Tab-separated table of C-alpha atoms in Angstrom:
chain	number	residue	atom	x	y	z
X	1	MET	CA	-43.474	101.947	26.371
X	2	CYS	CA	-46.935	102.779	28.294
X	3	GLY	CA	-47.596	106.137	29.178
X	4	ILE	CA	-49.854	108.290	31.468
X	5	LEU	CA	-51.666	110.843	29.795
X	6	LEU	CA	-52.615	113.586	32.686
X	7	ARG	CA	-55.070	116.342	31.850
X	8	GLY	CA	-56.332	119.109	34.130
X	9	PRO	CA	-57.299	122.544	34.460
X	10	SER	CA	-53.771	123.416	35.616
X	11	VAL	CA	-52.041	121.609	32.140
X	12	ALA	CA	-52.506	123.737	29.170
X	13	PHE	CA	-51.713	120.781	26.998
X	14	ALA	CA	-51.080	116.877	27.205
X	15	ASP	CA	-48.447	115.660	29.768
X	16	ILE	CA	-47.027	112.054	28.966
X	17	MET	CA	-44.684	110.494	31.289
X	18	LYS	CA	-43.204	107.032	30.438
X	19	PHE	CA	-41.283	104.712	33.250
X	20	ARG	CA	-40.143	101.349	32.661
X	21	ALA	CA	-37.156	99.479	34.568
X	22	LYS	CA	-35.789	96.207	34.994
X	23	VAL	CA	-34.041	94.398	37.853
X	24	THR	CA	-32.255	91.090	37.352
X	25	GLY	CA	-29.693	88.827	39.553
X	26	LYS	CA	-29.992	87.557	43.276
X	27	ASP	CA	-27.860	90.324	44.595
X	28	CYS	CA	-30.052	93.416	42.870
X	29	LEU	CA	-33.043	91.423	43.210
X	30	ASP	CA	-32.490	90.941	46.842
X	31	LEU	CA	-31.464	94.572	47.197
X	32	PHE	CA	-35.105	95.760	45.703
X	33	ILE	CA	-36.820	93.352	47.921
X	34	GLN	CA	-34.894	95.113	51.350
X	35	VAL	CA	-35.593	98.319	50.053
X	36	SER	CA	-39.296	97.836	49.231
X	37	SER	CA	-39.629	96.219	52.663
X	38	THR	CA	-38.073	98.971	54.611
X	39	VAL	CA	-40.074	101.560	52.877
X	40	ALA	CA	-43.355	99.635	53.936
X	41	ARG	CA	-42.025	99.148	57.369
X	42	LEU	CA	-41.692	102.962	57.996
X	43	VAL	CA	-44.602	104.431	56.424
X	44	LYS	CA	-48.237	103.455	55.038
X	45	VAL	CA	-48.348	105.713	51.959
X	46	CYS	CA	-45.032	106.869	49.970
X	47	VAL	CA	-44.133	109.265	47.258
X	48	LEU	CA	-42.544	107.420	44.483
X	49	ARG	CA	-40.275	110.009	42.840
X	50	VAL	CA	-38.784	108.989	39.552
X	51	CYS	CA	-35.859	110.810	38.402
X	52	PRO	CA	-33.567	110.031	34.886
X	53	ASN	CA	-30.553	108.726	37.247
X	54	ARG	CA	-32.449	107.275	40.312
X	55	MET	CA	-35.878	106.216	42.011
X	56	CYS	CA	-36.791	107.851	45.506
X	57	PHE	CA	-39.433	106.936	48.067
X	58	GLY	CA	-40.683	110.028	50.479
X	59	SER	CA	-42.874	110.544	52.804
X	60	VAL	CA	-46.312	111.962	52.163
X	61	GLY	CA	-47.378	115.462	53.204
X	62	SER	CA	-45.560	118.745	53.442
X	63	GLY	CA	-41.755	118.821	53.951
X	64	GLY	CA	-42.059	120.016	57.550
X	65	LEU	CA	-40.446	118.186	60.484
X	66	GLN	CA	-43.189	118.208	63.037
X	67	GLU	CA	-43.240	114.528	62.351
X	68	ALA	CA	-40.936	111.325	61.595
X	69	ARG	CA	-39.887	111.425	57.914
X	70	LEU	CA	-38.148	109.177	55.268
X	71	TRP	CA	-36.519	109.972	52.167
X	72	CYS	CA	-34.314	106.780	50.362
X	73	GLU	CA	-32.639	106.846	46.866
X	74	VAL	CA	-31.884	103.737	44.666
X	75	GLN	CA	-29.237	104.801	42.236
X	76	GLN	CA	-29.836	103.972	38.296
X	77	ARG	CA	-26.914	101.497	38.502
X	78	ALA	CA	-29.274	98.967	40.684
X	79	PHE	CA	-31.224	98.144	37.724
X	80	GLN	CA	-30.470	96.726	34.634
X	81	GLN	CA	-32.867	98.466	32.457
X	82	PHE	CA	-33.951	102.095	33.551
X	83	HIS	CA	-36.011	104.661	31.287
X	84	MET	CA	-38.486	107.263	32.229
X	85	GLU	CA	-40.003	110.792	30.470
X	86	GLY	CA	-41.003	113.197	32.829
X	87	VAL	CA	-43.567	115.944	32.315
X	88	LEU	CA	-41.329	118.262	30.081
X	89	GLU	CA	-37.874	118.379	29.337
X	90	GLY	CA	-37.004	120.699	32.024
X	91	LEU	CA	-39.180	119.166	34.765
X	92	ASN	CA	-37.708	115.274	33.738
X	93	GLU	CA	-39.479	113.608	36.956
X	94	ILE	CA	-42.558	111.625	37.958
X	95	HIS	CA	-44.227	111.936	41.409
X	96	LEU	CA	-46.616	109.020	42.241
X	97	GLU	CA	-48.023	107.934	45.685
X	98	LEU	CA	-48.869	104.484	46.681
X	99	THR	CA	-49.484	102.082	49.207
X	100	ALA	CA	-46.147	101.313	50.316
X	101	GLU	CA	-47.168	97.598	51.456
X	102	HIS	CA	-48.550	96.949	47.982
X	103	LEU	CA	-44.911	97.509	46.694
X	104	SER	CA	-43.520	95.864	48.999
X	105	ARG	CA	-45.922	92.713	48.669
X	106	ALA	CA	-45.375	92.317	45.108
X	107	ALA	CA	-41.415	92.820	45.503
X	108	ARG	CA	-41.402	89.828	48.103
X	109	SER	CA	-43.038	87.618	45.341
X	110	ALA	CA	-39.503	88.110	43.444
X	111	VAL	CA	-37.644	85.805	45.800
X	112	GLY	CA	-36.106	83.146	43.678
X	113	ALA	CA	-37.031	85.027	40.364
X	114	SER	CA	-35.167	85.795	37.228
X	115	SER	CA	-36.071	89.295	36.957
X	116	LEU	CA	-38.477	91.989	38.500
X	117	LYS	CA	-40.274	94.588	36.102
X	118	LEU	CA	-41.526	97.960	37.137
X	119	GLN	CA	-43.819	99.879	34.375
X	120	LEU	CA	-46.163	102.858	34.655
X	121	THR	CA	-49.457	101.671	33.057
X	122	HIS	CA	-53.324	102.882	32.848
X	123	LYS	CA	-55.661	99.853	33.532
X	124	ARG	CA	-58.898	101.856	34.394
X	125	CYS	CA	-56.672	104.024	36.834
X	126	PRO	CA	-52.916	104.921	36.673
X	127	CYS	CA	-51.113	101.782	38.049
X	128	LEU	CA	-47.719	100.842	38.913
X	129	THR	CA	-47.199	97.501	37.065
X	130	VAL	CA	-44.835	94.896	38.573
X	131	VAL	CA	-44.346	91.654	36.602
X	132	VAL	CA	-42.275	89.064	38.393
X	133	GLU	CA	-40.738	86.281	35.737
X	134	LEU	CA	-40.272	83.010	37.756
X	135	ALA	CA	-38.409	79.888	36.271
X	136	SER	CA	-40.283	76.437	36.702
X	137	PRO	CA	-38.176	73.597	36.725
X	138	LEU	CA	-39.487	72.393	33.269
X	139	GLY	CA	-37.496	75.390	32.135
X	140	ARG	CA	-40.559	77.256	31.492
X	141	VAL	CA	-40.911	80.904	32.658
X	142	ARG	CA	-44.182	81.911	34.623
X	143	ARG	CA	-45.109	85.349	34.945
X	144	VAL	CA	-46.654	87.040	37.965
X	145	MET	CA	-48.481	90.456	37.635
X	146	HIS	CA	-49.332	93.054	40.116
X	147	ASP	CA	-51.327	96.073	39.142
X	148	LEU	CA	-50.896	98.698	41.874
X	149	PRO	CA	-53.405	101.941	41.833
X	150	VAL	CA	-50.934	104.877	42.079
X	151	ARG	CA	-51.953	108.765	42.146
X	152	VAL	CA	-50.116	111.071	39.971
X	153	LEU	CA	-49.221	113.994	41.826
X	154	PRO	CA	-49.665	117.200	39.969
X	155	ARG	CA	-46.549	119.786	39.828
X	156	ARG	CA	-47.571	121.969	42.604
X	157	VAL	CA	-47.297	119.538	45.333
X	158	TRP	CA	-43.688	118.316	44.164
X	159	ARG	CA	-41.701	120.465	46.643
X	160	ASP	CA	-43.764	119.339	49.362
X	161	CYS	CA	-42.024	115.413	48.412
X	162	LEU	CA	-38.844	116.454	48.699
X	163	PRO	CA	-36.750	115.655	52.022
X	164	PRO	CA	-36.085	118.263	54.851
X	165	SER	CA	-32.834	120.342	54.219
X	166	PRO	CA	-31.948	121.974	57.493
X	167	ARG	CA	-28.856	123.880	58.363
X	168	ALA	CA	-25.423	121.973	59.027
X	169	SER	CA	-25.926	119.636	62.307
X	170	ASP	CA	-24.435	120.409	65.523
X	171	VAL	CA	-22.783	116.656	65.958
X	172	SER	CA	-22.400	114.236	63.249
X	173	ILE	CA	-21.391	110.722	64.694
X	174	TYR	CA	-21.142	107.008	63.489
X	175	LEU	CA	-23.731	104.485	64.643
X	176	PRO	CA	-22.799	101.732	67.361
X	177	ARG	CA	-23.155	97.903	66.116
X	178	TRP	CA	-26.893	97.864	65.168
X	179	ARG	CA	-27.974	94.700	66.815
X	180	THR	CA	-26.759	96.215	70.207
X	181	LEU	CA	-28.214	99.443	69.474
X	182	ARG	CA	-31.345	97.850	68.870
X	183	SER	CA	-31.491	95.960	71.772
X	184	ILE	CA	-30.863	98.648	74.600
X	185	VAL	CA	-33.966	100.889	72.592
X	186	GLU	CA	-36.278	97.910	72.730
X	187	ARG	CA	-35.670	97.453	76.795
X	188	MET	CA	-35.924	101.279	76.876
X	189	VAL	CA	-39.270	101.182	75.178
X	190	ASN	CA	-40.580	99.119	77.865
X	191	VAL	CA	-39.468	101.625	80.262
X	192	GLY	CA	-40.643	104.838	78.900
X	193	ASN	CA	-41.831	106.792	75.630
X	194	HIS	CA	-38.951	109.168	75.683
X	195	VAL	CA	-35.176	108.730	75.212
X	196	LEU	CA	-32.400	110.820	75.489
X	197	LEU	CA	-29.608	111.085	72.943
X	198	GLU	CA	-26.119	112.576	73.386
X	199	ALA	CA	-22.893	112.698	71.350
X	200	ASN	CA	-19.818	114.889	70.638
X	201	LEU	CA	-17.370	115.135	68.176
X	202	SER	CA	-15.056	112.506	70.330
X	203	GLY	CA	-16.996	109.602	69.132
X	204	ARG	CA	-19.168	109.277	72.499
X	205	MET	CA	-22.518	108.708	72.343
X	206	THR	CA	-25.217	108.009	75.312
X	207	LEU	CA	-28.777	106.631	75.605
X	208	SER	CA	-30.862	107.246	78.596
X	209	ILE	CA	-33.886	107.228	79.890
X	210	GLU	CA	-35.777	108.332	83.214
X	211	THR	CA	-38.787	107.567	84.975
X	212	GLU	CA	-39.760	108.099	88.537
X	213	VAL	CA	-38.778	104.270	89.447
X	214	VAL	CA	-35.997	103.848	87.365
X	215	SER	CA	-33.215	105.257	85.141
X	216	ILE	CA	-31.230	103.453	82.489
X	217	LYS	CA	-28.275	104.939	80.680
X	218	SER	CA	-25.976	103.267	77.907
X	219	TYR	CA	-22.844	104.504	77.086
X	220	PHE	CA	-20.751	103.974	73.726
X	221	LYS	CA	-17.238	105.495	73.331
X	222	ASN	CA	-14.763	105.503	70.116
X	223	LEU	CA	-17.707	105.738	67.494
X	224	GLY	CA	-15.712	107.590	65.278
X	225	ASN	CA	-16.760	111.048	63.577
X	226	PRO	CA	-16.813	112.126	59.790
X	227	PRO	CA	-14.680	114.741	58.778
X	228	LYS	CA	-16.520	117.973	60.298
X	229	SER	CA	-15.717	119.453	56.354
X	230	ALA	CA	-17.760	116.533	54.993
X	231	VAL	CA	-20.768	117.035	57.302
X	232	GLY	CA	-20.904	120.642	57.767
X	233	VAL	CA	-20.171	120.799	61.227
X	234	PRO	CA	-18.632	124.331	62.436
X	235	GLN	CA	-14.631	124.033	62.723
X	236	ASN	CA	-14.767	125.908	65.925
X	237	ARG	CA	-17.214	123.270	67.960
X	238	ASP	CA	-15.687	121.989	71.222
X	239	LEU	CA	-14.988	118.407	70.596
X	240	GLU	CA	-16.096	117.182	74.089
X	241	SER	CA	-19.555	119.203	74.125
X	242	MET	CA	-22.534	117.084	74.577
X	243	VAL	CA	-25.200	117.695	72.261
X	244	GLN	CA	-28.492	115.904	72.825
X	245	VAL	CA	-32.081	115.692	71.476
X	246	ARG	CA	-34.988	113.770	73.069
X	247	VAL	CA	-37.153	111.325	70.780
X	248	ASP	CA	-40.155	109.370	70.550
X	249	ASN	CA	-38.772	105.778	71.808
X	250	ARG	CA	-41.285	104.154	69.341
X	251	LYS	CA	-40.224	106.140	66.419
X	252	LEU	CA	-36.568	105.331	66.941
X	253	LEU	CA	-37.235	101.959	67.575
X	254	GLN	CA	-39.455	101.144	64.123
X	255	PHE	CA	-36.373	102.725	62.063
X	256	LEU	CA	-33.832	100.473	63.987
X	257	ALA	CA	-36.261	97.563	63.650
X	258	GLY	CA	-37.588	98.223	60.082
X	259	GLN	CA	-34.199	98.927	58.207
X	260	GLN	CA	-33.251	95.769	56.050
X	261	ILE	CA	-30.511	97.163	53.569
X	262	ASN	CA	-27.487	96.189	55.494
X	263	PRO	CA	-25.489	99.324	55.133
X	264	THR	CA	-21.941	100.005	54.644
X	265	THR	CA	-22.291	103.159	56.715
X	266	ALA	CA	-24.494	104.167	59.498
X	267	LEU	CA	-24.329	107.863	60.432
X	268	CYS	CA	-26.284	109.846	63.203
X	269	ASN	CA	-26.924	113.800	63.066
X	270	ILE	CA	-28.001	115.516	66.051
X	271	TRP	CA	-29.548	119.271	65.992
X	272	ASP	CA	-29.508	120.034	69.692
X	273	SER	CA	-32.875	119.634	71.141
X	274	THR	CA	-34.228	120.024	67.612
X	275	LEU	CA	-33.967	116.794	65.247
X	276	LEU	CA	-32.323	113.676	65.107
X	277	HIS	CA	-31.172	112.650	61.541
X	278	LEU	CA	-30.409	108.886	60.942
X	279	VAL	CA	-28.143	108.293	57.996
X	280	LEU	CA	-27.813	104.678	56.205
X	281	VAL	CA	-25.559	104.198	53.122
X	282	GLN	CA	-24.897	100.845	50.669
X	283	GLU	CA	-23.144	100.970	47.494
X	284	ASP	CA	-26.430	101.674	45.689
X	285	VAL	CA	-29.073	102.819	48.122
X	286	SER	CA	-29.166	105.821	50.700
X	287	LEU	CA	-31.793	105.757	53.511
X	288	GLN	CA	-32.665	108.776	55.607
X	289	TYR	CA	-34.929	108.965	58.570
X	290	PHE	CA	-35.747	112.632	60.468
X	291	ILE	CA	-37.017	112.436	63.940
X	292	PRO	CA	-38.294	115.661	65.476
X	293	ALA	CA	-37.655	116.541	69.033
X	294	LEU	CA	-40.071	116.020	71.494
């Protein structure tokens, strides 16, 4: 297994990092393609965080909430092979910065492939090497290799790569049917730049937009709410009280149009007039998107 040797003034010794993973089978390959495509639609440059039990994609920059932020986790069980060695035994992680579209393009070349391999290599510069194996009609295996340049992030910036961790939300509610929600937000984008989203603990949600010449409001009911204890919502909160947040319409549509993972659970958390937190969960993947209030 190849490794990256990192040296610098802040490193008192050589830190060797190694990473290798393999995806096989149509379902797992499709999932990885969907994840990489989703990440590329939401961010231009991403941080790839590799841990012993999962691979994470996050937004670049500080961990604040002044702008929309992404956090996506893919569990180790989605890979047929997964091995990594981090900086130190007590810091068993690897943080890389790369162009999200480069990874998405490499992953898309695995449509119809027999396997996809990921490996941390050094070819004039640190690279995430993606090797796609394609079977030909004659039974021969053709390999397509993509060397994606990456920047190895030093430990001092790791904290900035973590997802936001705000207090318990004021309201948590399941999202309505995806196509319906996306269609409504698409129409609202043509009317104005800001959308007001309101929800309560009785399964009701509204989306509205208002300008000097037009007002649009969509109502949803019986959406359901997760158990309050599961999401940290205060037990004494009024079930009918509406909590609201106004966000950038384009950011909301970017998320609704960009996700490709076909979630089994789609959840919306709201911090009153502060933050919209969208959560998608599939068996081996979770995707979070944080949109700050305007």
